[in-house]
Coordinates of C-alpha atoms and ligand atoms in Angstrom, one line a residue:
Chain A
M13 CA -20.6 -26.7 -20.9
R14 CA -19.4 -24.3 -17.4
L15 CA -17.4 -21.0 -17.3
T16 CA -14.0 -21.0 -16.8
P17 CA -12.4 -18.3 -14.5
T18 CA -11.0 -16.6 -17.9
D19 CA -14.4 -16.3 -19.4
W20 CA -15.7 -14.6 -15.9
R21 CA -12.8 -12.5 -16.4
N22 CA -13.5 -11.4 -20.0
L23 CA -17.1 -11.4 -19.5
A24 CA -16.2 -8.8 -16.6
L25 CA -13.9 -6.8 -18.7
S26 CA -16.3 -6.6 -21.3
G27 CA -18.8 -5.0 -19.1
M28 CA -16.8 -2.3 -17.7
A29 CA -15.9 -1.7 -21.2
L30 CA -19.5 -1.1 -22.0
A31 CA -20.4 0.8 -18.9
F32 CA -17.4 3.5 -19.8
A33 CA -18.4 3.5 -23.4
A34 CA -21.8 4.3 -22.2
C35 CA -20.8 7.4 -20.1
L36 CA -19.6 8.7 -23.6
P37 CA -22.3 11.1 -24.0
W38 CA -22.0 12.9 -20.7
L39 CA -18.4 12.8 -20.4
F40 CA -17.7 14.6 -23.9
G41 CA -19.3 16.9 -26.4
S42 CA -21.6 16.4 -29.6
Y43 CA -18.4 15.8 -31.7
A44 CA -17.3 13.0 -29.6
L45 CA -20.9 11.7 -29.6
S46 CA -21.0 11.8 -33.5
I47 CA -17.8 9.9 -33.8
G48 CA -18.8 7.5 -31.2
V49 CA -22.2 6.5 -33.3
T50 CA -20.0 6.0 -36.3
I51 CA -17.7 3.9 -34.3
A52 CA -20.5 1.9 -32.8
M53 CA -22.5 1.7 -35.9
Y54 CA -19.6 0.2 -37.9
T55 CA -18.5 -2.2 -34.9
V56 CA -22.1 -3.7 -34.8
L57 CA -21.8 -4.1 -38.7
A58 CA -18.2 -5.0 -39.0
T59 CA -18.5 -7.5 -36.2
S60 CA -21.4 -9.3 -37.1
W61 CA -20.4 -9.1 -40.9
A62 CA -17.1 -11.3 -39.4
L63 CA -19.1 -13.6 -37.6
F64 CA -20.2 -14.8 -40.9
S65 CA -17.4 -14.2 -43.1
G66 CA -14.7 -14.9 -40.8
P67 CA -15.1 -19.2 -40.8
T68 CA -17.0 -19.1 -44.0
H69 CA -14.5 -17.1 -46.5
Y70 CA -17.6 -15.7 -48.4
I71 CA -17.2 -11.9 -48.5
S72 CA -20.5 -10.3 -48.4
L73 CA -21.2 -7.1 -49.8
A74 CA -25.0 -7.3 -48.9
T75 CA -24.6 -5.3 -45.8
A76 CA -26.0 -1.9 -47.5
A77 CA -29.2 -4.1 -48.4
F78 CA -29.7 -5.1 -45.3
F79 CA -29.1 -1.6 -43.8
G80 CA -30.9 0.2 -46.6
V81 CA -34.1 -2.1 -45.8
G82 CA -33.9 -1.5 -41.8
T83 CA -33.9 2.5 -42.3
Y84 CA -37.0 1.9 -44.7
V85 CA -38.8 0.1 -41.9
T86 CA -38.2 2.4 -39.4
G87 CA -39.1 5.3 -42.1
I88 CA -42.0 3.8 -42.9
G89 CA -43.2 2.4 -39.8
I90 CA -42.8 5.2 -37.6
E91 CA -46.0 7.2 -38.9
H92 CA -47.9 3.5 -37.8
L93 CA -46.1 1.8 -35.2
P94 CA -44.8 2.4 -31.9
Y95 CA -40.9 2.8 -31.9
W96 CA -40.0 0.0 -30.3
T97 CA -42.0 -2.3 -32.3
L98 CA -39.6 -1.3 -35.4
L99 CA -36.4 -3.0 -34.3
P100 CA -37.3 -6.4 -33.8
I101 CA -39.4 -6.3 -37.3
A102 CA -36.4 -5.0 -39.1
G103 CA -34.4 -7.6 -37.5
V104 CA -36.8 -10.4 -38.7
I105 CA -37.2 -9.1 -42.2
G106 CA -33.5 -8.6 -42.1
A107 CA -33.0 -12.3 -41.4
V108 CA -35.9 -13.0 -44.1
L109 CA -34.0 -11.5 -46.8
A110 CA -30.8 -13.1 -45.5
A111 CA -32.3 -16.8 -45.7
L112 CA -33.7 -16.2 -49.1
V113 CA -30.2 -14.7 -50.1
G114 CA -28.6 -17.5 -48.3
L115 CA -30.6 -20.2 -49.8
A116 CA -30.2 -18.8 -53.4
T117 CA -26.9 -18.5 -53.4
L118 CA -24.8 -20.0 -50.5
R119 CA -24.7 -23.4 -52.6
L120 CA -22.6 -21.4 -55.0
S121 CA -18.8 -20.7 -54.7
G122 CA -17.7 -17.6 -53.0
V123 CA -17.2 -15.6 -56.3
Y124 CA -21.3 -15.9 -57.2
F125 CA -22.0 -15.2 -53.6
V126 CA -20.2 -11.4 -53.7
I127 CA -21.6 -10.8 -57.2
F128 CA -25.0 -11.4 -56.1
T129 CA -24.5 -9.9 -52.6
L130 CA -23.7 -6.3 -54.2
G131 CA -26.3 -6.6 -57.1
L132 CA -28.7 -7.2 -54.1
A133 CA -28.5 -3.9 -52.8
E134 CA -28.7 -2.1 -56.3
F135 CA -31.6 -4.1 -56.6
I136 CA -33.5 -3.5 -53.6
R137 CA -32.4 0.6 -54.2
Q138 CA -33.7 0.2 -57.9
V139 CA -37.5 -1.3 -56.8
I140 CA -37.7 1.5 -53.8
T141 CA -36.8 4.3 -56.4
W142 CA -39.4 2.6 -58.9
A143 CA -41.7 2.2 -56.6
Q144 CA -41.4 5.7 -55.2
N145 CA -41.6 7.0 -59.0
V146 CA -45.0 4.8 -59.5
S147 CA -46.3 6.3 -56.2
G148 CA -45.2 9.8 -57.0
T149 CA -43.5 10.1 -53.7
K150 CA -39.8 11.4 -52.7
G151 CA -37.6 10.4 -50.1
I152 CA -39.4 9.9 -46.4
Y153 CA -38.8 12.5 -43.5
V154 CA -38.2 10.3 -40.3
L155 CA -39.4 13.2 -37.6
T156 CA -39.1 11.8 -34.2
S157 CA -37.9 12.6 -30.7
I158 CA -35.1 10.6 -30.7
T159 CA -31.6 12.1 -29.9
E160 CA -28.1 11.1 -30.7
A161 CA -27.3 10.0 -27.4
H162 CA -30.4 7.5 -27.6
I163 CA -28.9 6.1 -30.8
Y164 CA -25.6 5.6 -29.6
W165 CA -26.9 3.7 -26.7
Q166 CA -29.3 1.6 -28.7
L167 CA -26.2 0.6 -30.5
L168 CA -24.2 -0.1 -27.6
G169 CA -26.7 -2.2 -26.8
L170 CA -26.9 -3.9 -30.2
A171 CA -23.4 -4.4 -30.0
A172 CA -23.5 -6.2 -26.6
L173 CA -26.0 -8.4 -28.2
V174 CA -23.7 -9.0 -31.1
Y175 CA -20.8 -9.8 -28.9
L176 CA -22.9 -12.4 -26.9
L177 CA -24.3 -14.1 -29.5
G178 CA -20.5 -14.4 -31.2
W179 CA -19.1 -15.7 -28.0
A180 CA -22.0 -18.5 -27.9
I181 CA -21.7 -19.2 -31.4
G182 CA -18.3 -19.7 -30.8
R183 CA -18.9 -22.2 -28.0
S184 CA -21.6 -23.9 -30.0
R185 CA -22.2 -27.2 -32.3
L186 CA -22.9 -24.6 -34.7
G187 CA -19.3 -22.4 -34.2
F188 CA -17.4 -25.9 -34.2
A189 CA -19.1 -26.8 -37.5
L190 CA -18.0 -23.6 -39.3
R191 CA -14.3 -23.5 -38.3
I192 CA -14.5 -27.0 -39.9
I193 CA -16.2 -25.7 -42.8
G194 CA -13.5 -22.9 -43.0
D195 CA -10.7 -25.2 -42.7
D196 CA -12.2 -27.9 -45.4
E197 CA -15.6 -27.7 -46.7
Q198 CA -14.9 -31.5 -47.9
V199 CA -14.2 -33.1 -44.5
A200 CA -17.0 -31.4 -43.0
R201 CA -19.5 -33.0 -45.5
H202 CA -18.1 -36.2 -45.3
S203 CA -18.1 -35.9 -41.2
G204 CA -21.7 -35.2 -41.5
I205 CA -22.0 -31.3 -41.5
H206 CA -24.8 -30.0 -43.5
T207 CA -22.4 -27.2 -44.6
A208 CA -25.5 -25.2 -46.6
R209 CA -27.6 -25.3 -43.6
A210 CA -24.8 -24.1 -41.1
K211 CA -23.9 -21.2 -43.4
I212 CA -27.5 -20.2 -44.2
L213 CA -28.2 -20.3 -40.4
L214 CA -25.2 -18.0 -39.9
F215 CA -25.6 -15.6 -42.3
L216 CA -29.1 -14.8 -40.9
V217 CA -27.0 -12.8 -38.2
P218 CA -25.1 -10.0 -40.1
G219 CA -28.7 -10.0 -42.4
S220 CA -30.9 -8.9 -39.1
V221 CA -28.1 -6.7 -37.5
A222 CA -27.3 -4.6 -40.1
A223 CA -31.3 -4.3 -40.8
I224 CA -31.9 -3.2 -37.2
T225 CA -28.4 -0.7 -37.8
G226 CA -30.5 0.5 -40.3
A227 CA -33.8 0.8 -38.3
I228 CA -31.8 2.3 -35.5
L229 CA -29.9 5.4 -37.6
A230 CA -32.8 6.0 -39.8
P231 CA -34.1 9.0 -37.2
R232 CA -30.4 10.2 -37.3
Y233 CA -30.6 11.1 -41.4
V234 CA -34.2 12.6 -40.8
Y235 CA -35.0 12.4 -44.6
I236 CA -33.9 9.2 -46.1
E237 CA -34.0 8.2 -49.9
P238 CA -33.2 4.9 -51.4
S239 CA -29.2 6.3 -52.8
L240 CA -28.7 7.2 -49.0
A241 CA -30.2 4.1 -47.3
F242 CA -28.5 1.6 -49.8
A243 CA -25.2 3.5 -50.6
P244 CA -22.7 0.6 -51.9
M245 CA -19.9 2.4 -50.2
L246 CA -21.2 1.0 -47.0
S247 CA -20.9 -2.7 -47.7
F248 CA -17.1 -2.0 -48.8
Q249 CA -16.4 0.1 -45.4
V250 CA -17.4 -3.0 -43.3
V251 CA -15.8 -5.1 -45.5
I252 CA -12.4 -3.3 -45.2
M253 CA -12.7 -2.4 -41.4
A254 CA -13.5 -6.1 -40.5
L255 CA -10.3 -7.5 -42.4
L256 CA -8.3 -4.4 -41.3
G257 CA -8.8 -5.9 -37.6
G258 CA -8.7 -9.0 -38.5
T259 CA -11.6 -11.7 -38.3
G260 CA -9.7 -14.4 -36.5
R261 CA -11.0 -13.2 -33.1
L262 CA -14.5 -11.9 -32.0
W263 CA -12.9 -8.5 -30.9
G264 CA -10.6 -8.0 -34.5
P265 CA -13.3 -5.9 -36.5
L266 CA -13.6 -3.3 -33.3
V267 CA -9.6 -3.0 -33.6
G268 CA -10.1 -2.2 -37.5
V269 CA -13.3 0.3 -36.7
I270 CA -11.5 2.6 -34.7
P271 CA -8.6 3.5 -36.2
F272 CA -10.6 3.4 -39.7
T273 CA -13.4 5.6 -38.4
F274 CA -10.9 8.4 -37.7
L275 CA -8.7 8.3 -40.8
W276 CA -11.8 8.3 -42.4
E277 CA -13.3 11.4 -40.7
G278 CA -9.5 13.0 -40.9
V279 CA -9.7 12.4 -45.1
S280 CA -13.4 13.6 -45.4
I281 CA -12.7 16.9 -43.9
T282 CA -9.2 17.6 -45.5
V283 CA -9.8 15.9 -48.5
P284 CA -13.3 15.4 -48.8
N285 CA -13.1 14.1 -52.6
Q286 CA -10.7 11.4 -51.9
T287 CA -12.5 8.8 -49.8
T288 CA -12.7 6.4 -52.5
L289 CA -8.8 6.2 -52.9
L290 CA -8.7 5.8 -49.0
L291 CA -10.6 2.7 -49.7
G292 CA -8.6 1.3 -52.1
L293 CA -5.3 1.8 -50.0
S294 CA -6.7 0.1 -47.3
F295 CA -7.8 -2.3 -49.2
L296 CA -4.1 -2.9 -50.8
V297 CA -2.6 -2.7 -47.3
I298 CA -4.7 -5.4 -45.9
V299 CA -4.0 -7.8 -49.0
Y300 CA -0.2 -6.9 -49.1
L301 CA 0.8 -6.4 -45.2
L302 CA -2.0 -7.6 -43.1
P303 CA -3.5 -10.4 -44.5
K304 CA -4.7 -11.4 -41.3
G305 CA -5.7 -7.9 -40.1
F306 CA -4.3 -6.5 -36.7
V307 CA -5.4 -9.5 -35.1
G308 CA -2.7 -11.9 -36.9
L309 CA 0.1 -9.2 -36.9
F310 CA -0.5 -9.0 -32.7
G311 CA -0.3 -12.8 -33.0
T312 CA 3.0 -12.5 -34.9
I313 CA 4.0 -10.1 -32.3
R314 CA 3.6 -12.1 -29.3
R315 CA 4.7 -15.1 -30.9
R316 CA 8.2 -13.3 -31.7
M317 CA 8.5 -12.0 -28.4
G318 CA 7.9 -15.5 -26.9
S319 CA 10.5 -16.8 -28.7
E320 CA 13.1 -14.8 -27.6
G321 CA 11.8 -15.4 -23.8
L322 CA 10.3 -12.0 -23.6
V323 CA 7.1 -13.3 -22.6
Chain B
M20 CA -27.4 -63.2 -44.4
S21 CA -27.9 -59.8 -45.6
A22 CA -25.3 -57.4 -47.1
T23 CA -24.2 -54.3 -44.8
L24 CA -23.4 -52.0 -48.2
S25 CA -24.5 -53.2 -51.6
L26 CA -23.7 -51.7 -55.2
R27 CA -25.9 -52.6 -57.9
G28 CA -25.0 -51.5 -61.4
V29 CA -23.3 -48.3 -60.1
T30 CA -22.4 -46.0 -63.2
K31 CA -20.2 -42.9 -63.1
R32 CA -19.4 -41.0 -66.7
F33 CA -17.6 -38.1 -66.6
G34 CA -18.4 -36.6 -69.9
G35 CA -17.4 -39.3 -72.6
L36 CA -15.4 -41.6 -69.8
V37 CA -16.8 -44.3 -68.0
A38 CA -14.8 -43.9 -64.8
V39 CA -17.1 -46.9 -63.2
N40 CA -19.1 -49.1 -65.3
A41 CA -21.8 -51.5 -63.9
M42 CA -20.0 -52.3 -60.5
D43 CA -21.9 -54.7 -58.8
F44 CA -21.1 -55.9 -55.2
D45 CA -21.6 -56.6 -51.4
V46 CA -19.9 -56.2 -48.3
M47 CA -21.3 -58.3 -45.5
E48 CA -21.0 -56.9 -41.8
H49 CA -17.6 -57.3 -40.2
E50 CA -15.9 -58.1 -43.6
V51 CA -12.8 -56.1 -44.9
L52 CA -13.2 -56.0 -48.9
G53 CA -10.5 -55.0 -50.9
L54 CA -11.2 -52.8 -53.9
I55 CA -7.9 -53.4 -56.2
G56 CA -7.3 -52.7 -59.4
P57 CA -4.3 -50.9 -61.6
N58 CA -4.0 -46.9 -61.7
G59 CA -6.7 -44.9 -63.2
S60 CA -9.3 -48.1 -62.9
G61 CA -12.1 -46.1 -60.8
K62 CA -11.5 -47.5 -57.3
S63 CA -11.5 -43.9 -55.8
T64 CA -14.3 -42.8 -57.9
T65 CA -16.3 -46.0 -56.3
L66 CA -15.5 -44.8 -53.1
N67 CA -16.7 -41.2 -53.9
L68 CA -20.1 -42.6 -55.1
I69 CA -20.3 -44.4 -51.9
S70 CA -19.5 -42.1 -49.9
G71 CA -21.5 -39.0 -51.9
A72 CA -18.8 -37.2 -52.7
L73 CA -20.2 -37.4 -56.5
P74 CA -23.6 -38.0 -57.8
V75 CA -23.6 -41.5 -59.4
T76 CA -25.2 -41.6 -63.0
S77 CA -26.8 -44.6 -62.8
G78 CA -27.3 -47.7 -60.3
A79 CA -28.2 -48.1 -56.8
I80 CA -26.7 -48.3 -53.4
A81 CA -28.1 -49.3 -50.4
L82 CA -26.8 -49.2 -46.3
R83 CA -28.2 -52.2 -44.8
G84 CA -30.9 -52.5 -47.1
S85 CA -32.1 -48.8 -47.2
P86 CA -31.0 -46.8 -50.7
I87 CA -28.7 -44.2 -49.9
T88 CA -28.0 -43.3 -53.8
Q89 CA -29.0 -40.0 -54.0
L90 CA -28.2 -38.5 -50.3
P91 CA -25.6 -35.8 -50.0
A92 CA -22.4 -36.6 -48.6
Q93 CA -23.5 -35.2 -44.9
D94 CA -26.4 -37.7 -44.9
I95 CA -24.5 -40.7 -45.6
A96 CA -21.9 -39.8 -43.3
R97 CA -24.6 -39.8 -40.7
R98 CA -26.0 -42.9 -41.5
G99 CA -22.7 -44.6 -40.7
I100 CA -20.6 -44.3 -43.8
A101 CA -17.1 -42.9 -43.3
R102 CA -13.8 -42.5 -45.6
T103 CA -10.4 -41.5 -45.6
F104 CA -9.0 -39.6 -48.6
Q105 CA -6.3 -40.9 -50.8
L106 CA -4.6 -37.7 -50.4
V107 CA -4.9 -37.0 -46.4
R108 CA -7.0 -34.2 -45.4
L109 CA -6.8 -32.6 -41.9
L110 CA -8.2 -29.5 -40.5
P111 CA -5.2 -27.0 -40.3
S112 CA -6.5 -24.3 -38.1
M113 CA -7.2 -27.2 -35.3
N114 CA -5.1 -29.3 -33.2
V115 CA -4.9 -33.2 -33.2
L116 CA -7.7 -33.8 -30.9
E117 CA -10.4 -31.2 -32.4
N118 CA -9.4 -32.8 -35.9
V119 CA -10.8 -36.1 -34.4
M120 CA -13.4 -34.5 -32.2
A121 CA -14.9 -33.4 -35.9
G122 CA -15.6 -36.6 -36.4
A123 CA -17.1 -37.5 -32.7
V124 CA -19.6 -34.5 -33.0
F125 CA -20.8 -34.6 -36.4
G126 CA -20.2 -38.4 -37.3
H127 CA -22.7 -41.3 -37.5
R128 CA -23.0 -41.0 -33.5
Q129 CA -23.1 -37.4 -32.3
R130 CA -21.7 -36.2 -29.0
W131 CA -20.9 -32.8 -27.8
G132 CA -18.5 -31.2 -24.8
Y133 CA -16.6 -33.6 -22.7
E134 CA -18.0 -36.6 -24.3
A135 CA -17.1 -36.2 -27.5
E136 CA -13.5 -35.3 -26.1
A137 CA -13.3 -38.5 -24.4
V138 CA -14.4 -40.4 -27.4
A139 CA -11.5 -38.6 -29.5
Q140 CA -9.1 -39.2 -26.8
T141 CA -9.8 -43.1 -27.1
M142 CA -9.8 -42.7 -30.7
L143 CA -6.2 -41.0 -30.2
E144 CA -5.0 -44.1 -28.3
K145 CA -6.5 -46.8 -30.5
V146 CA -4.3 -45.2 -33.4
G147 CA -1.3 -44.9 -31.4
L148 CA -1.4 -41.0 -30.7
S149 CA -2.2 -40.9 -27.2
G150 CA -1.2 -37.7 -25.7
R151 CA -0.6 -35.8 -28.7
G152 CA -4.1 -34.2 -28.7
H153 CA -2.6 -30.7 -28.2
M154 CA -0.1 -31.1 -31.2
A155 CA -0.7 -28.7 -34.1
V156 CA -1.5 -30.8 -37.3
G157 CA 1.7 -29.2 -39.1
Q158 CA 4.0 -30.9 -36.7
L159 CA 3.3 -34.2 -37.4
T160 CA 5.0 -36.9 -39.7
Y161 CA 3.1 -38.2 -42.6
I162 CA 2.0 -41.4 -40.6
D163 CA 0.8 -39.6 -37.9
T164 CA -1.5 -37.7 -40.3
K165 CA -2.8 -40.6 -41.4
R166 CA -3.6 -41.8 -38.0
V167 CA -5.1 -38.5 -37.1
E168 CA -7.6 -39.0 -40.3
L169 CA -8.5 -42.5 -39.3
A170 CA -9.2 -41.5 -35.7
R171 CA -11.7 -38.8 -37.1
V172 CA -13.0 -41.5 -39.1
L173 CA -13.5 -43.7 -36.2
A174 CA -14.8 -41.2 -33.8
G175 CA -18.3 -41.2 -35.1
E176 CA -18.5 -44.6 -34.8
P177 CA -19.6 -45.6 -38.5
R178 CA -20.8 -48.7 -39.3
V179 CA -18.5 -48.9 -43.0
V180 CA -15.2 -47.4 -43.0
L181 CA -13.5 -46.8 -46.8
L182 CA -9.7 -46.3 -46.5
D183 CA -8.3 -45.2 -49.8
E184 CA -4.7 -46.1 -50.3
W185 CA -4.4 -45.7 -46.7
L186 CA -0.8 -47.6 -46.1
A187 CA 0.5 -45.5 -49.5
G188 CA 3.5 -43.6 -49.2
L189 CA 4.5 -45.6 -45.7
N190 CA 8.1 -46.6 -45.5
P191 CA 8.5 -50.1 -44.1
T192 CA 8.4 -50.0 -41.0
E193 CA 5.6 -47.4 -40.9
M194 CA 3.6 -50.1 -42.9
E195 CA 4.0 -52.9 -40.4
V196 CA 2.7 -50.4 -38.2
G197 CA 0.1 -49.6 -40.3
V198 CA -1.2 -53.1 -41.1
A199 CA -0.9 -54.0 -37.6
L200 CA -3.4 -50.8 -36.8
I201 CA -5.9 -52.0 -39.9
R202 CA -5.3 -55.4 -38.4
A203 CA -6.9 -54.4 -35.0
L204 CA -9.8 -52.8 -36.6
R205 CA -10.3 -55.8 -38.2
D206 CA -10.3 -57.7 -35.1
E207 CA -12.7 -55.6 -33.4
G208 CA -15.0 -56.7 -36.1
R209 CA -15.4 -53.1 -38.2
T210 CA -17.1 -53.4 -42.1
I211 CA -14.1 -51.9 -43.8
I212 CA -13.6 -51.2 -48.3
L213 CA -9.9 -51.1 -48.2
V214 CA -8.8 -49.3 -51.7
E215 CA -4.9 -50.9 -51.7
H216 CA -2.0 -51.7 -53.9
V217 CA 0.4 -53.0 -51.5
M218 CA 0.0 -56.8 -52.3
D219 CA 1.3 -58.1 -49.0
A220 CA -1.3 -55.9 -47.2
I221 CA -4.0 -57.2 -49.3
R222 CA -3.1 -60.9 -48.2
S223 CA -3.3 -60.5 -45.0
L224 CA -5.8 -58.1 -44.5
C225 CA -8.7 -58.8 -46.8
D226 CA -11.5 -61.5 -46.3
R227 CA -12.1 -61.3 -50.2
C228 CA -11.6 -58.7 -53.2
V229 CA -13.2 -56.9 -55.6
V230 CA -10.6 -56.1 -58.8
M231 CA -11.5 -53.3 -60.7
A232 CA -10.0 -52.6 -64.4
A233 CA -11.2 -49.6 -66.3
G234 CA -14.2 -48.9 -64.3
A235 CA -15.6 -52.4 -64.2
K236 CA -15.1 -55.3 -61.9
I237 CA -13.4 -58.3 -63.7
A238 CA -12.7 -60.3 -60.8
E239 CA -14.2 -61.3 -57.5
G240 CA -13.0 -63.7 -54.6
T241 CA -10.5 -64.5 -51.9
P242 CA -7.2 -62.7 -52.2
A243 CA -5.3 -65.7 -53.1
D244 CA -7.9 -66.5 -55.7
V245 CA -7.8 -63.1 -57.4
L246 CA -4.6 -62.7 -57.6
A247 CA -3.9 -65.9 -59.5
D248 CA -6.6 -64.9 -61.8
P249 CA -5.0 -64.6 -65.2
E250 CA -7.1 -61.7 -66.4
V251 CA -6.1 -60.1 -63.1
I252 CA -2.5 -60.4 -63.4
R253 CA -2.9 -59.4 -67.1
A254 CA -4.8 -56.2 -66.3
Y255 CA -2.0 -55.5 -64.0
L256 CA 0.5 -56.0 -66.1
G257 CA -1.1 -53.7 -68.5
D258 CA -1.8 -54.9 -72.3
D259 CA -4.3 -52.2 -72.7
D260 CA -2.0 -49.8 -74.0
A261 CA -2.3 -51.6 -77.1
Ligands
ATP420 N1 -13.6 -35.5 -61.2 C1 -13.2 -36.3 -62.0 N2 -13.5 -35.7 -63.3 C2 -13.1 -36.2 -64.4 N3 -12.5 -37.4 -64.6 C3 -12.0 -38.3 -63.3 C4 -12.3 -37.6 -62.2 N4 -12.0 -38.5 -61.2 C5 -11.7 -39.1 -61.6 N5 -11.8 -39.2 -63.2 C6 -10.7 -40.5 -64.2 O1 -12.0 -41.4 -63.7 C7 -10.6 -42.4 -63.9 C8 -10.8 -43.6 -62.9 O2 -10.1 -42.6 -61.6 P1 -10.0 -43.1 -59.9 O3 -9.5 -42.2 -59.3 O4 -10.9 -43.5 -59.6 O5 -8.7 -44.1 -60.4 P2 -8.2 -45.1 -58.9 O6 -8.6 -46.5 -59.3 O7 -8.8 -44.7 -57.6 O8 -6.8 -44.6 -59.4 P3 -5.3 -44.7 -58.5 O9 -5.0 -46.0 -58.0 O10 -4.2 -44.2 -58.9 O11 -6.0 -43.9 -57.3 C9 -9.5 -41.8 -64.1 O12 -9.2 -42.1 -65.4 C10 -9.7 -40.7 -64.1 O13 -8.9 -39.7 -64.5
MG421 MG1 -7.6 -43.9 -56.4

């Protein structure tokens, strides 16, 4: 299908936004840059998460598992391989892991999937801890010359890829199949859609992207150990941010990531022990006030204004 | 002439309940077969077995001679068996046209892009909904929701169409429209299994009827013959509560 003028306009606008974002390391100080890295990281994670969970309604808590695997790919691989090969390797390992998880669970109902994905991160963490105990090593030092700005640019590039991919999927038969599955899985099956295959294929996206994100961020941590790389909090943060923004649009998660990152930053500085409380409160807000996230709220406001003749 | 669809000894158990008991029947090409019987006799379950919504307990189902008994629903749909549901199922987040395109894109004949859209438009015309493609499904009247579902089913150009009480719940005027619509499909030479309770519709639309009671086939023949069959009358009047 050919691109419409609106498509071109959106592409141009996104390109400009990206170019502007890429200037951040030169324009602002190091504190702004570190916030920028955090926002870029969560944007990548939440957007790719929403690509899968939005249409399928499966809540994946496996982000930490894929992310952790990615950090270990860099942590272990940096000694032996050139850095640029590590990101694709992390992507492939993430995708393979996602395919295995998908094959094992995506035929089951959503509840099993949530529990399984939550358990996955914990399981891999335990395996690595056990392996370290056996081999007598502790954490791994990731010493590179990669700077914060490099990490930021890589994340921006990955974000651009995720948006392009999401946009392409949205226009594809797979995207159409997923919308049908999200509406009524029974109708989907009886219309000839291989629902399990479609879901597994789509699950490769967050799996692979989260692993690459972990691989990109490993140098930032300098020292990685299982409890850091596989922190379950990450999975929950990603879910909350994506739902807060809304999964109905490609840009939805970004709208959740930005305010949440600042809120999180503020809370961590002022009352460092209350971050879990923040997570819980956000969850309540989403469930009770913003079931479709900011995206849904904008939609409602626009409709109201439209019906009053304001737009 | 070999059958388009054939069932042999098809049985479905739900725990201790035998919902479908050793059903045997054939559907010929271009035939409209009525599958009738009192409430709870196993008609919908039979359609669920044919369409792969439920796995059969035992027996064999074949489409144009090749077995489809163990296939999942999506493969059966791709081979050309499409169905409506007793309780209409539409895709609520999509407009009317997209609902119909779902059938055109993934059904027996698969199309994409403008081609799929064109097929969907044609099907909407066929069911009497031309020009309403942009409507949200929530805005539709009851009969129109049924039309959309039918258009979705037809859009994949299936070999066999299964209609589960497609006429149920329509008022008398709508009923006339509905019967005319199914007659039009029949005149096109479609192969259809029609599950119905409306006797007038059965008489005027079906070439042949299979009558079920308590999961089993109790009669088979022309509508006039089976509806005059004393055993069928007894099943419908219901002396099984003794
Ligand atoms: N999924 C299921 N689990 C258990 N029992 C079922 C299931 N589906 C159907 N049944 C039972 O199987 C029997 C046949 O049901 P079915 O829906 O096929 O009847 P029907 O002929 O379509 O009736 P109606 O005319 O009311 O639609 C009923 O006793 C029903 O309760
Ligand atoms: Mg029924």
